[in-house]
CSV table of C-alpha atoms in Angstrom, one decimal:
chain,number,residue,atom,x,y,z
A,1,MET,CA,5.5,-15.8,16.5
A,2,ILE,CA,3.0,-16.8,13.8
A,3,ASN,CA,1.6,-13.2,13.8
A,4,SER,CA,5.1,-11.6,13.4
A,5,LEU,CA,5.8,-14.2,10.6
A,6,LEU,CA,2.6,-13.2,8.8
A,7,VAL,CA,3.2,-9.5,9.3
A,8,THR,CA,6.8,-9.8,7.9
A,9,ILE,CA,5.7,-11.8,4.9
A,10,ASN,CA,2.8,-9.5,4.1
A,11,GLN,CA,4.8,-6.3,4.4
A,12,LEU,CA,8.1,-7.4,2.9
A,13,LEU,CA,6.8,-9.3,-0.1
A,14,PRO,CA,5.8,-6.2,-2.2
A,15,PRO,CA,9.2,-4.4,-2.0
A,16,ALA,CA,11.0,-7.8,-2.6
A,17,VAL,CA,9.0,-8.4,-5.7
A,18,LEU,CA,9.7,-4.9,-7.0
A,19,LEU,CA,13.4,-5.2,-6.2
A,20,VAL,CA,13.5,-8.4,-8.3
A,21,PHE,CA,11.7,-6.8,-11.2
A,22,ALA,CA,14.1,-3.8,-11.1
A,23,LEU,CA,17.2,-6.0,-11.0
A,24,VAL,CA,15.9,-8.2,-13.9
A,25,LEU,CA,14.9,-5.2,-16.0
A,26,HIS,CA,18.0,-3.2,-15.3
A,27,VAL,CA,20.2,-5.2,-17.6
A,28,LYS,CA,23.5,-3.6,-16.8
A,29,PRO,CA,25.3,-5.2,-13.9
A,30,LEU,CA,25.7,-2.9,-10.8
A,31,GLY,CA,29.3,-2.1,-9.8
A,32,ARG,CA,30.3,-1.5,-6.2
A,33,LYS,CA,30.0,2.3,-6.5
A,34,ARG,CA,26.4,2.0,-7.9
A,35,TRP,CA,25.4,-0.5,-5.1
A,36,LEU,CA,26.7,2.0,-2.6
A,37,ILE,CA,24.8,4.9,-4.1
A,38,LEU,CA,21.7,2.8,-4.3
A,39,ALA,CA,22.0,1.7,-0.7
A,40,LEU,CA,22.4,5.3,0.4
A,41,TRP,CA,19.3,6.4,-1.6
A,42,LEU,CA,17.3,3.6,-0.1
A,43,VAL,CA,18.4,3.9,3.6
A,44,VAL,CA,18.5,7.7,4.1
A,45,PRO,CA,15.1,8.7,2.6
A,46,THR,CA,13.3,5.7,4.0
A,47,LEU,CA,14.6,6.2,7.6
A,48,SER,CA,14.0,10.0,7.4
A,49,TYR,CA,10.4,9.5,6.1
A,50,ILE,CA,9.6,6.9,8.8
A,51,LEU,CA,11.1,9.0,11.6
A,52,ALA,CA,9.0,12.0,10.4
A,53,LEU,CA,5.8,9.9,9.8
A,54,GLU,CA,4.3,10.4,13.2
A,55,GLN,CA,4.4,14.2,12.7
A,56,ILE,CA,3.4,14.0,9.0
A,57,SER,CA,0.4,11.9,9.9
A,58,GLN,CA,-1.0,14.8,12.0
A,59,TRP,CA,-0.8,17.3,9.1
A,60,PHE,CA,-3.7,18.3,6.8
A,61,ASP,CA,-6.4,17.4,9.4
A,62,TYR,CA,-4.7,14.0,10.2
A,63,LEU,CA,-4.4,13.0,6.5
A,64,GLY,CA,-0.7,13.8,6.0
A,65,PHE,CA,0.1,10.1,6.0
A,66,GLU,CA,-2.3,9.4,3.1
A,67,TYR,CA,-1.2,12.4,1.1
A,68,SER,CA,2.5,11.4,1.5
A,69,GLN,CA,1.7,7.8,0.5
A,70,MET,CA,-0.2,9.0,-2.6
A,71,LEU,CA,2.8,11.2,-3.5
A,72,LEU,CA,5.1,8.1,-3.2
A,73,VAL,CA,2.8,6.0,-5.4
A,74,ALA,CA,2.9,8.8,-8.0
A,75,LEU,CA,6.7,8.9,-7.8
A,76,LEU,CA,6.8,5.1,-8.2
A,77,VAL,CA,4.7,5.2,-11.3
A,78,LEU,CA,6.6,8.1,-12.7
A,79,ALA,CA,9.9,6.3,-12.1
A,80,ALA,CA,8.6,3.1,-13.8
A,81,LEU,CA,7.4,5.1,-16.8
A,82,SER,CA,10.7,7.0,-17.2
A,83,GLY,CA,12.6,3.9,-16.5
A,84,LEU,CA,10.8,1.9,-19.3
A,85,ALA,CA,11.0,4.8,-21.7
A,86,LEU,CA,14.5,6.1,-21.1
A,87,ARG,CA,16.3,3.4,-19.2
A,88,LEU,CA,17.8,6.0,-16.8
A,89,TRP,CA,19.9,5.0,-13.8
A,90,ALA,CA,18.1,7.8,-11.9
A,91,SER,CA,14.7,6.2,-12.6
A,92,PHE,CA,16.0,2.9,-11.3
A,93,VAL,CA,17.1,4.6,-8.0
A,94,LEU,CA,13.8,6.6,-7.7
A,95,LEU,CA,11.8,3.5,-8.3
A,96,LEU,CA,13.5,1.6,-5.5
A,97,ALA,CA,13.7,4.6,-3.1
A,98,SER,CA,10.0,5.5,-3.4
A,99,ALA,CA,9.0,1.8,-3.1
A,100,SER,CA,11.1,1.3,0.0
A,101,CYS,CA,9.6,4.5,1.6
A,102,LEU,CA,6.1,3.4,0.6
A,103,TYR,CA,6.2,-0.3,1.6
A,104,LEU,CA,8.4,-0.1,4.7
A,105,SER,CA,6.5,2.8,6.3
A,106,HIS,CA,4.0,0.2,7.6
A,107,TYR,CA,6.5,-2.4,8.7
A,108,LEU,CA,9.4,-0.5,10.2
A,109,PRO,CA,7.5,1.4,12.9
A,110,TRP,CA,6.2,-1.9,14.1
A,111,LEU,CA,9.6,-3.6,13.9
A,112,LEU,CA,11.4,-0.8,15.6
A,113,GLN,CA,9.2,-0.8,18.7
A,114,GLY,CA,11.1,-0.7,22.0
A,115,HIS,CA,10.6,-4.4,23.0
A,116,MET,CA,11.4,-7.4,20.9
A,117,GLU,CA,10.6,-10.7,22.4
A,118,LEU,CA,12.2,-13.9,21.3
A,119,ALA,CA,9.1,-15.3,19.6
A,120,ARG,CA,8.6,-12.1,17.6
A,121,ALA,CA,12.3,-12.1,16.6
A,122,LEU,CA,12.0,-15.7,15.4
A,123,GLY,CA,8.9,-14.9,13.4
A,124,VAL,CA,10.6,-11.9,11.8
A,125,CYS,CA,13.7,-14.0,10.9
A,126,LEU,CA,11.5,-16.8,9.5
A,127,GLY,CA,9.5,-14.3,7.5
A,128,VAL,CA,12.6,-12.6,6.1
A,129,GLY,CA,13.9,-16.1,5.1
A,130,ILE,CA,10.6,-17.0,3.3
A,131,VAL,CA,10.4,-13.7,1.5
A,132,GLY,CA,14.1,-14.0,0.5
A,133,SER,CA,13.6,-17.5,-0.8
A,134,PHE,CA,10.5,-16.4,-2.8
A,135,ALA,CA,12.5,-13.4,-4.2
A,136,ILE,CA,15.3,-15.7,-5.4
A,137,LEU,CA,12.8,-18.1,-7.0
A,138,PHE,CA,11.0,-15.2,-8.6
A,139,TYR,CA,14.3,-13.8,-9.9
A,140,PHE,CA,15.1,-17.2,-11.6
A,141,PHE,CA,11.6,-17.4,-13.0
A,142,LEU,CA,11.8,-13.9,-14.5
A,143,THR,CA,15.2,-14.6,-16.1
A,144,TRP,CA,13.9,-17.9,-17.5
A,145,LEU,CA,10.9,-16.1,-18.9
A,146,ALA,CA,13.1,-13.4,-20.5
A,147,GLU,CA,15.4,-16.0,-22.0
A,148,HIS,CA,12.7,-18.3,-23.4
A,149,TYR,CA,10.0,-15.8,-24.4
A,150,GLY,CA,11.8,-12.5,-24.9
A,151,PRO,CA,11.5,-9.4,-22.7
A,152,TRP,CA,7.7,-8.8,-23.2
A,153,GLY,CA,6.7,-11.3,-20.5
A,154,VAL,CA,8.8,-9.6,-17.8
A,155,LEU,CA,7.8,-6.1,-19.1
A,156,GLY,CA,4.1,-7.2,-19.0
A,157,LEU,CA,4.3,-8.6,-15.5
A,158,PHE,CA,6.2,-5.5,-14.3
A,159,SER,CA,3.6,-3.1,-15.8
A,160,MET,CA,0.8,-5.1,-14.2
A,161,HIS,CA,2.6,-4.8,-10.8
A,162,ILE,CA,2.9,-1.0,-11.2
A,163,ALA,CA,-0.7,-0.7,-12.4
A,164,GLY,CA,-1.7,-2.6,-9.2
A,165,SER,CA,0.1,0.0,-7.1
A,166,MET,CA,-1.8,2.8,-9.0
A,167,VAL,CA,-5.0,1.1,-8.1
A,168,GLY,CA,-3.8,0.9,-4.5
A,169,MET,CA,-3.5,4.7,-4.6
A,170,LEU,CA,-7.3,4.8,-5.3
A,171,ASP,CA,-7.9,2.9,-2.0
A,172,ILE,CA,-5.7,5.4,-0.2
A,173,ALA,CA,-7.6,8.3,-1.7
A,174,ALA,CA,-10.9,6.7,-0.7
A,175,GLY,CA,-9.6,6.2,2.9
A,176,ALA,CA,-8.7,9.9,2.9
A,177,GLY,CA,-12.2,10.8,1.8
A,178,LEU,CA,-11.0,12.3,-1.5
A,179,LEU,CA,-13.2,10.0,-3.6
A,180,THR,CA,-15.9,7.4,-3.2
A,181,MET,CA,-15.2,4.1,-4.8
A,182,PRO,CA,-18.0,2.8,-7.1
A,183,SER,CA,-19.6,-0.6,-6.3
A,184,PRO,CA,-17.6,-3.6,-7.6
A,185,LEU,CA,-18.2,-4.7,-11.2
A,186,VAL,CA,-17.6,-8.4,-10.5
A,187,ASP,CA,-17.0,-10.5,-7.5
A,188,LEU,CA,-14.3,-13.1,-8.1
A,189,ARG,CA,-13.9,-14.1,-4.4
A,190,THR,CA,-15.3,-17.6,-5.0
A,191,LEU,CA,-12.7,-18.1,-7.8
A,192,LEU,CA,-9.7,-16.6,-6.0
A,193,ASP,CA,-10.0,-14.6,-2.8
A,194,GLU,CA,-7.4,-11.8,-2.7
A,195,HIS,CA,-6.8,-12.6,1.0
A,196,SER,CA,-5.9,-16.2,0.4
A,197,ILE,CA,-2.3,-17.3,-0.1
A,198,PHE,CA,-2.4,-17.4,-3.9
A,199,GLY,CA,-4.7,-14.3,-4.0
A,200,ARG,CA,-2.1,-12.3,-2.0
A,201,LEU,CA,0.6,-13.5,-4.3
A,202,ALA,CA,-1.4,-12.5,-7.3
A,203,LYS,CA,-2.1,-9.2,-5.8
A,204,VAL,CA,1.5,-8.5,-5.1
A,205,VAL,CA,2.8,-9.7,-8.4
A,206,VAL,CA,0.1,-8.5,-10.9
A,207,GLY,CA,-2.2,-6.3,-8.8
A,208,TYR,CA,-5.0,-8.8,-8.7
A,209,GLU,CA,-8.3,-7.6,-7.1
A,210,ALA,CA,-11.2,-9.9,-6.5
A,211,THR,CA,-13.8,-7.2,-6.4
A,212,PRO,CA,-12.6,-4.5,-8.8
A,213,SER,CA,-14.8,-1.4,-9.4
A,214,SER,CA,-15.1,0.2,-12.8
A,215,LEU,CA,-12.8,3.1,-11.7
A,216,SER,CA,-10.1,0.7,-10.5
A,217,LEU,CA,-10.3,-1.3,-13.7
A,218,TRP,CA,-10.0,1.8,-15.8
A,219,VAL,CA,-7.0,3.1,-13.8
A,220,TYR,CA,-5.4,-0.3,-14.0
A,221,ILE,CA,-5.9,-0.6,-17.8
A,222,LEU,CA,-4.8,3.0,-18.6
A,223,THR,CA,-1.6,2.7,-16.4
A,224,LEU,CA,-0.8,-0.7,-18.0
A,225,LEU,CA,-1.2,0.7,-21.5
A,226,ALA,CA,0.9,3.8,-20.6
A,227,LEU,CA,3.7,1.6,-19.2
A,228,LEU,CA,3.7,-0.9,-22.1
A,229,GLY,CA,3.6,2.1,-24.6
A,230,ALA,CA,6.7,3.5,-22.9
A,231,ALA,CA,8.5,0.2,-23.1
A,232,ASN,CA,7.5,-0.2,-26.8
A,233,TRP,CA,8.6,3.3,-27.6
A,234,GLN,CA,12.0,2.6,-26.0
A,235,ARG,CA,12.4,-0.6,-27.9
A,236,SER,CA,11.5,0.9,-31.3
A,237,ARG,CA,13.9,3.8,-30.6
A,238,GLN,CA,16.6,1.2,-29.9
A,239,LYS,CA,15.9,-0.6,-33.2
A,240,CYS,CA,16.2,2.8,-35.0
A,241,ASP,CA,19.6,3.4,-33.4
A,242,ILE,CA,20.8,0.0,-34.6
B,1,MET,CA,3.8,22.7,-5.1
B,2,GLN,CA,2.4,24.0,-1.8
B,3,ARG,CA,-0.2,26.0,-3.8
B,4,LEU,CA,-1.2,22.8,-5.6
B,5,ILE,CA,-1.7,20.9,-2.3
B,6,TRP,CA,-3.8,23.7,-0.8
B,7,THR,CA,-5.9,23.9,-4.1
B,8,LEU,CA,-6.5,20.2,-3.9
B,9,LEU,CA,-7.4,20.4,-0.2
B,10,LEU,CA,-9.9,23.3,-0.9
B,11,LEU,CA,-11.5,21.4,-3.7
B,12,SER,CA,-12.0,18.4,-1.5
B,13,MET,CA,-13.5,20.4,1.4
B,14,PRO,CA,-17.1,20.0,0.2
B,15,ALA,CA,-16.6,16.2,0.4
B,16,PHE,CA,-15.5,16.5,4.0
B,17,ALA,CA,-18.2,18.9,5.0
B,18,GLU,CA,-21.0,17.8,7.3
B,19,LEU,CA,-19.8,14.2,7.6
B,20,LYS,CA,-20.8,12.4,10.8
B,21,GLU,CA,-17.8,11.7,13.0
B,22,PHE,CA,-17.4,8.5,15.1
B,23,LYS,CA,-14.7,7.9,17.6
B,24,LEU,CA,-12.8,4.7,18.3
B,25,VAL,CA,-10.0,4.2,20.9
B,26,LEU,CA,-7.3,1.6,20.8
B,27,LYS,CA,-6.0,0.8,24.3
B,28,ASP,CA,-4.1,-2.2,25.5
B,29,HIS,CA,-4.5,-3.6,22.0
B,30,LEU,CA,-8.3,-3.5,22.3
B,31,PHE,CA,-10.7,-1.3,20.3
B,32,TYR,CA,-13.3,0.6,22.2
B,33,PRO,CA,-16.2,0.3,21.4
B,34,ALA,CA,-15.6,-3.0,19.8
B,35,ARG,CA,-19.0,-2.8,18.1
B,36,MET,CA,-20.3,0.5,16.8
B,37,GLU,CA,-23.5,1.4,14.9
B,38,VAL,CA,-23.0,3.8,12.0
B,39,PRO,CA,-25.5,5.1,9.5
B,40,SER,CA,-25.7,3.2,6.2
B,41,GLY,CA,-25.8,5.0,2.8
B,42,GLU,CA,-23.5,7.9,3.8
B,43,LYS,CA,-19.8,8.6,4.1
B,44,ILE,CA,-18.6,8.8,7.7
B,45,ARG,CA,-15.4,10.0,9.3
B,46,LEU,CA,-13.8,7.6,11.8
B,47,LEU,CA,-11.4,9.1,14.4
B,48,VAL,CA,-9.2,6.4,15.8
B,49,HIS,CA,-7.1,7.4,18.8
B,50,ASN,CA,-4.2,5.0,19.5
B,51,LEU,CA,-3.5,5.3,23.3
B,52,ASP,CA,-1.0,2.4,23.2
B,53,GLY,CA,2.7,3.0,23.2
B,54,ASP,CA,3.1,0.8,20.0
B,55,PRO,CA,2.0,1.4,16.5
B,56,GLU,CA,-0.9,-0.6,15.1
B,57,GLU,CA,-2.3,-1.1,11.6
B,58,PHE,CA,-6.1,-0.7,11.2
B,59,ASP,CA,-7.1,-3.3,8.7
B,60,SER,CA,-10.4,-4.3,7.2
B,61,PHE,CA,-11.0,-6.5,4.3
B,62,ASP,CA,-14.8,-5.7,4.4
B,63,LEU,CA,-14.2,-1.9,4.4
B,64,ASN,CA,-11.2,-2.2,2.1
B,65,ARG,CA,-9.1,0.0,4.4
B,66,GLU,CA,-5.6,-0.2,5.8
B,67,LYS,CA,-4.0,2.5,7.9
B,68,VAL,CA,-1.1,2.7,10.3
B,69,LEU,CA,-2.2,4.0,13.7
B,70,PHE,CA,0.8,5.8,15.2
B,71,PRO,CA,1.2,5.6,19.0
B,72,GLY,CA,-0.5,8.4,21.0
B,73,ARG,CA,-1.9,10.0,17.8
B,74,ILE,CA,-5.3,10.6,16.3
B,75,ASN,CA,-5.9,9.0,13.0
B,76,VAL,CA,-8.7,9.6,10.5
B,77,ILE,CA,-10.3,7.1,8.2
B,78,TYR,CA,-13.1,7.9,5.8
B,79,VAL,CA,-15.5,5.0,5.3
B,80,GLY,CA,-18.6,4.4,3.2
B,81,PRO,CA,-21.2,4.9,2.0
B,82,LEU,CA,-21.9,1.5,3.4
B,83,ALA,CA,-24.8,-0.9,2.6
B,84,PRO,CA,-26.6,-2.1,5.7
B,85,GLY,CA,-24.6,-4.9,7.3
B,86,GLU,CA,-21.7,-5.8,9.5
B,87,TYR,CA,-18.1,-4.8,8.7
B,88,PHE,CA,-15.2,-6.4,10.6
B,89,PHE,CA,-12.0,-4.7,11.3
B,90,PHE,CA,-8.8,-5.7,13.2
B,91,GLY,CA,-5.3,-4.6,14.1
B,92,GLU,CA,-2.9,-6.4,11.9
B,93,PHE,CA,-0.1,-6.3,14.6
B,94,ALA,CA,-2.4,-7.7,17.3
B,95,PRO,CA,-5.2,-9.5,15.5
B,96,ASP,CA,-6.2,-11.8,18.4
B,97,THR,CA,-7.2,-8.9,20.6
B,98,ALA,CA,-7.6,-5.7,18.5
B,99,ARG,CA,-10.9,-6.6,16.8
B,100,GLY,CA,-14.1,-4.7,16.2
B,101,THR,CA,-17.2,-4.4,14.0
B,102,LEU,CA,-19.0,-1.5,12.4
B,103,VAL,CA,-22.7,-2.1,12.1
B,104,ALA,CA,-24.2,-0.1,9.3
B,105,VAL,CA,-27.9,0.5,9.9
B,106,PRO,CA,-30.4,2.7,8.1
B,107,ILE,CA,-30.6,6.1,9.9
B,108,GLU,CA,-34.2,5.6,11.0
B,109,GLU,CA,-33.3,2.3,12.8
B,110,GLN,CA,-30.2,3.8,14.5
B,111,ARG,CA,-30.3,3.8,18.3
B,112,PRO,CA,-29.9,7.2,19.9
């Protein structure tokens, strides 16, 4: 039970955090029709991708899974960029659809195994409850942050979250043999280990890494600057319109 | 798009060439061999065959790798170059049993 609880928390926390970011940043309330469209765009691509994953994983000399995951991260970053710059509904949908394919592709194959013992089911339910509670608290924290300190706090945290995903793509590329990661620049594990509870939270929310390499640091900073630049451009354009 | 993928693959071919290959098997939620010597200082290709009926997730904090192992499928993970030492890995979905260690040793000290 403990293991299924931990697996559920580990795997569901990133999509939950991204969903909260998307809901807070997408200021317009979603009507019933848009909720339906969103649900359709989340469920159909995610299930299709997960059902095809076993086959995809055997493509390109057994590296199809990695290539498809890298493509999903690229789509996620692209959706975040276009969402911040243009505030399009399509970007919002693409962001959540690519995130759900990306993050649930590890969890759903495990969850949908043939047998589900009571202990595992209990662990999953508890995990979903904990992630749900965290997501609600996080939602209130972000709305409080936006109300008291303006939008830049939320925009900054969101950009850091997406920059962390981009760094995750480097790890996938290294696992696929496409690049060799340089040695870490610093070792912050004594300060905050990224596999501890708070380290994991920091990793999920702002893309924290305890042992970042120069390459991952550069990719993180450049992605962060691009996202903040897109948000700034959108806000300055809004002011011009007023 | 397809041309772009093939170009990228062709460009990455030299990186894959002449890499040493090591085989791991996952059976009954156990990794075989549970302890494996690999050469330090060079990139290696790890072939993991999941013989179980369930998916598993290969996870290693030491190697900074995470990969879903689909049931009945062969999965490839590129590792290294590693400094001499021991690198622990485990299956996230069965961490009590699916555990193993890669031991990176200089090539001259490797057992035949």
